[in-house]
Amino acid sequence: MDLAGISLWLLLLHFSRIPPIAGHYKCRECEQYKFKLPERCKYVREAAQVFERKCGGTYPLMAFTKYRDTFIKTGEPFALYMPSSLDYVMVLMKDSALQHCARIQVGNTNMFFCLDDVNNETIKLDVAHMYCFPFHIQLPDDLMQECLKENKMTDGYLNDVLRTRRGIIHYTFGDSRGHRLICGYFWPKLLLLVLLLPSMMSRKFLCELP
């Protein structure tokens, strides 16, 4: 498994505040987190920054292969948003009404304010999760580069995203496999173990065992 893929999984597990619920299909405990903003994401609301859409495209095979993010499939939509300060970049994953907003402001994990030139509206999402990293992450860099290629745009925005100091990933889910996975630590850890098992069972690894 690629190191970047392992890193993303470990980061998502570390920055998730949802307790372990092994095998819980409906994840009733997740309801207590609905409409709440994770502690590490509160700075986004407190800063009251307006995020402007920079680029939107379809999730590339390159990113799926590199990061092994099972919460989004190749070909699903994503969009990158940044405030004028360029302090952070937000990646909106999967199809939702947010994908069509020119500018957005964060209310909480499930509620955003869509600020367009003609109409301003409040968008409420049924199931969503947000992860905020207090450092620069590589995923938005790669997605911006692929997005600019897909839309035949110049590289100006790539320089902007490289300057950001914090990364934010937001997922919108319906009744999907991704939501059931993200509800607890059990299944993501099990999947990670399955992905690592071939390398762990290699002859070199076994020969090095005491």
mmCIF file with all atom_site columns, C-alpha atoms in Angstrom, residues 17-90:
data_model
loop_
_atom_site.group_PDB
_atom_site.id
_atom_site.type_symbol
_atom_site.label_atom_id
_atom_site.label_alt_id
_atom_site.label_comp_id
_atom_site.label_asym_id
_atom_site.label_entity_id
_atom_site.label_seq_id
_atom_site.pdbx_PDB_ins_code
_atom_site.Cartn_x
_atom_site.Cartn_y
_atom_site.Cartn_z
_atom_site.occupancy
_atom_site.B_iso_or_equiv
_atom_site.pdbx_formal_charge
_atom_site.auth_seq_id
_atom_site.auth_comp_id
_atom_site.auth_asym_id
_atom_site.auth_atom_id
_atom_site.pdbx_PDB_model_num
ATOM 1  C CA . ARG A 1 17 ? -13.962 12.481 17.012  1.00 0.00 ? 17 ARG A CA 1
ATOM 2  C CA . ILE A 1 18 ? -16.469 9.636  16.556  1.00 0.00 ? 18 ILE A CA 1
ATOM 3  C CA . PRO A 1 19 ? -16.171 6.809  19.114  1.00 0.00 ? 19 PRO A CA 1
ATOM 4  C CA . PRO A 1 20 ? -15.717 3.179  18.068  1.00 0.00 ? 20 PRO A CA 1
ATOM 5  C CA . ILE A 1 21 ? -18.949 1.413  17.181  1.00 0.00 ? 21 ILE A CA 1
ATOM 6  C CA . ALA A 1 22 ? -17.915 -1.972 15.827  1.00 0.00 ? 22 ALA A CA 1
ATOM 7  C CA . GLY A 1 23 ? -20.285 -3.263 13.197  1.00 0.00 ? 23 GLY A CA 1
ATOM 8  C CA . HIS A 1 24 ? -23.081 -0.798 13.974  1.00 0.00 ? 24 HIS A CA 1
ATOM 9  C CA . TYR A 1 25 ? -24.960 -0.497 10.692  1.00 0.00 ? 25 TYR A CA 1
ATOM 10 C CA . LYS A 1 26 ? -27.163 2.523  11.348  1.00 0.00 ? 26 LYS A CA 1
ATOM 11 C CA . CYS A 1 27 ? -24.700 4.248  13.648  1.00 0.00 ? 27 CYS A CA 1
ATOM 12 C CA . ARG A 1 28 ? -27.300 5.810  15.938  1.00 0.00 ? 28 ARG A CA 1
ATOM 13 C CA . GLU A 1 29 ? -24.518 7.268  18.070  1.00 0.00 ? 29 GLU A CA 1
ATOM 14 C CA . CYS A 1 30 ? -23.480 9.374  15.069  1.00 0.00 ? 30 CYS A CA 1
ATOM 15 C CA . GLU A 1 31 ? -26.685 11.382 15.514  1.00 0.00 ? 31 GLU A CA 1
ATOM 16 C CA . GLN A 1 32 ? -25.174 13.176 18.505  1.00 0.00 ? 32 GLN A CA 1
ATOM 17 C CA . TYR A 1 33 ? -22.530 14.608 16.169  1.00 0.00 ? 33 TYR A CA 1
ATOM 18 C CA . LYS A 1 34 ? -25.011 15.757 13.564  1.00 0.00 ? 34 LYS A CA 1
ATOM 19 C CA . PHE A 1 35 ? -24.964 19.519 12.974  1.00 0.00 ? 35 PHE A CA 1
ATOM 20 C CA . LYS A 1 36 ? -21.982 19.877 15.316  1.00 0.00 ? 36 LYS A CA 1
ATOM 21 C CA . LEU A 1 37 ? -18.661 21.271 14.201  1.00 0.00 ? 37 LEU A CA 1
ATOM 22 C CA . PRO A 1 38 ? -15.638 19.206 15.279  1.00 0.00 ? 38 PRO A CA 1
ATOM 23 C CA . GLU A 1 39 ? -13.475 20.932 17.871  1.00 0.00 ? 39 GLU A CA 1
ATOM 24 C CA . ARG A 1 40 ? -10.571 21.169 15.447  1.00 0.00 ? 40 ARG A CA 1
ATOM 25 C CA . CYS A 1 41 ? -12.812 22.855 12.864  1.00 0.00 ? 41 CYS A CA 1
ATOM 26 C CA . LYS A 1 42 ? -14.270 25.607 15.031  1.00 0.00 ? 42 LYS A CA 1
ATOM 27 C CA . TYR A 1 43 ? -11.693 28.114 13.856  1.00 0.00 ? 43 TYR A CA 1
ATOM 28 C CA . VAL A 1 44 ? -13.309 27.967 10.407  1.00 0.00 ? 44 VAL A CA 1
ATOM 29 C CA . ARG A 1 45 ? -16.589 29.343 11.763  1.00 0.00 ? 45 ARG A CA 1
ATOM 30 C CA . GLU A 1 46 ? -15.012 31.714 14.259  1.00 0.00 ? 46 GLU A CA 1
ATOM 31 C CA . ALA A 1 47 ? -12.901 33.350 11.562  1.00 0.00 ? 47 ALA A CA 1
ATOM 32 C CA . ALA A 1 48 ? -16.101 33.914 9.530   1.00 0.00 ? 48 ALA A CA 1
ATOM 33 C CA . GLN A 1 49 ? -14.133 33.511 6.329   1.00 0.00 ? 49 GLN A CA 1
ATOM 34 C CA . VAL A 1 50 ? -15.878 33.307 2.979   1.00 0.00 ? 50 VAL A CA 1
ATOM 35 C CA . PHE A 1 51 ? -14.547 30.492 0.808   1.00 0.00 ? 51 PHE A CA 1
ATOM 36 C CA . GLU A 1 52 ? -14.493 31.101 -2.930  1.00 0.00 ? 52 GLU A CA 1
ATOM 37 C CA . ARG A 1 53 ? -14.728 28.291 -5.446  1.00 0.00 ? 53 ARG A CA 1
ATOM 38 C CA . LYS A 1 54 ? -11.451 27.916 -7.327  1.00 0.00 ? 54 LYS A CA 1
ATOM 39 C CA . CYS A 1 55 ? -11.906 24.724 -9.293  1.00 0.00 ? 55 CYS A CA 1
ATOM 40 C CA . GLY A 1 56 ? -14.227 21.737 -9.576  1.00 0.00 ? 56 GLY A CA 1
ATOM 41 C CA . GLY A 1 57 ? -13.780 18.398 -11.264 1.00 0.00 ? 57 GLY A CA 1
ATOM 42 C CA . THR A 1 58 ? -14.154 14.640 -10.974 1.00 0.00 ? 58 THR A CA 1
ATOM 43 C CA . TYR A 1 59 ? -12.121 12.637 -8.482  1.00 0.00 ? 59 TYR A CA 1
ATOM 44 C CA . PRO A 1 60 ? -9.160  11.260 -10.450 1.00 0.00 ? 60 PRO A CA 1
ATOM 45 C CA . LEU A 1 61 ? -7.883  7.704  -10.499 1.00 0.00 ? 61 LEU A CA 1
ATOM 46 C CA . MET A 1 62 ? -4.461  9.034  -9.527  1.00 0.00 ? 62 MET A CA 1
ATOM 47 C CA . ALA A 1 63 ? -5.790  10.370 -6.209  1.00 0.00 ? 63 ALA A CA 1
ATOM 48 C CA . PHE A 1 64 ? -7.806  7.228  -5.503  1.00 0.00 ? 64 PHE A CA 1
ATOM 49 C CA . THR A 1 65 ? -4.754  5.043  -6.116  1.00 0.00 ? 65 THR A CA 1
ATOM 50 C CA . LYS A 1 66 ? -2.418  7.253  -4.106  1.00 0.00 ? 66 LYS A CA 1
ATOM 51 C CA . TYR A 1 67 ? -4.575  7.990  -1.061  1.00 0.00 ? 67 TYR A CA 1
ATOM 52 C CA . ARG A 1 68 ? -6.889  4.946  -0.941  1.00 0.00 ? 68 ARG A CA 1
ATOM 53 C CA . ASP A 1 69 ? -9.798  7.077  0.227   1.00 0.00 ? 69 ASP A CA 1
ATOM 54 C CA . THR A 1 70 ? -12.784 4.707  0.197   1.00 0.00 ? 70 THR A CA 1
ATOM 55 C CA . PHE A 1 71 ? -15.229 7.488  1.104   1.00 0.00 ? 71 PHE A CA 1
ATOM 56 C CA . ILE A 1 72 ? -15.189 8.766  -2.485  1.00 0.00 ? 72 ILE A CA 1
ATOM 57 C CA . LYS A 1 73 ? -15.111 6.909  -5.791  1.00 0.00 ? 73 LYS A CA 1
ATOM 58 C CA . THR A 1 74 ? -13.252 7.747  -8.967  1.00 0.00 ? 74 THR A CA 1
ATOM 59 C CA . GLY A 1 75 ? -15.439 10.007 -11.103 1.00 0.00 ? 75 GLY A CA 1
ATOM 60 C CA . GLU A 1 76 ? -17.410 11.548 -8.232  1.00 0.00 ? 76 GLU A CA 1
ATOM 61 C CA . PRO A 1 77 ? -17.383 15.359 -8.065  1.00 0.00 ? 77 PRO A CA 1
ATOM 62 C CA . PHE A 1 78 ? -15.142 17.441 -5.867  1.00 0.00 ? 78 PHE A CA 1
ATOM 63 C CA . ALA A 1 79 ? -14.463 21.161 -5.563  1.00 0.00 ? 79 ALA A CA 1
ATOM 64 C CA . LEU A 1 80 ? -11.749 23.279 -4.001  1.00 0.00 ? 80 LEU A CA 1
ATOM 65 C CA . TYR A 1 81 ? -12.533 26.467 -2.088  1.00 0.00 ? 81 TYR A CA 1
ATOM 66 C CA . MET A 1 82 ? -10.175 29.017 -0.546  1.00 0.00 ? 82 MET A CA 1
ATOM 67 C CA . PRO A 1 83 ? -10.647 32.281 1.361   1.00 0.00 ? 83 PRO A CA 1
ATOM 68 C CA . SER A 1 84 ? -8.986  35.481 0.175   1.00 0.00 ? 84 SER A CA 1
ATOM 69 C CA . SER A 1 85 ? -6.396  35.117 2.939   1.00 0.00 ? 85 SER A CA 1
ATOM 70 C CA . LEU A 1 86 ? -5.240  31.797 1.418   1.00 0.00 ? 86 LEU A CA 1
ATOM 71 C CA . ASP A 1 87 ? -4.676  30.512 4.957   1.00 0.00 ? 87 ASP A CA 1
ATOM 72 C CA . TYR A 1 88 ? -6.495  27.261 4.235   1.00 0.00 ? 88 TYR A CA 1
ATOM 73 C CA . VAL A 1 89 ? -8.079  25.219 1.484   1.00 0.00 ? 89 VAL A CA 1
ATOM 74 C CA . MET A 1 90 ? -11.327 23.256 1.732   1.00 0.00 ? 90 MET A CA 1
#
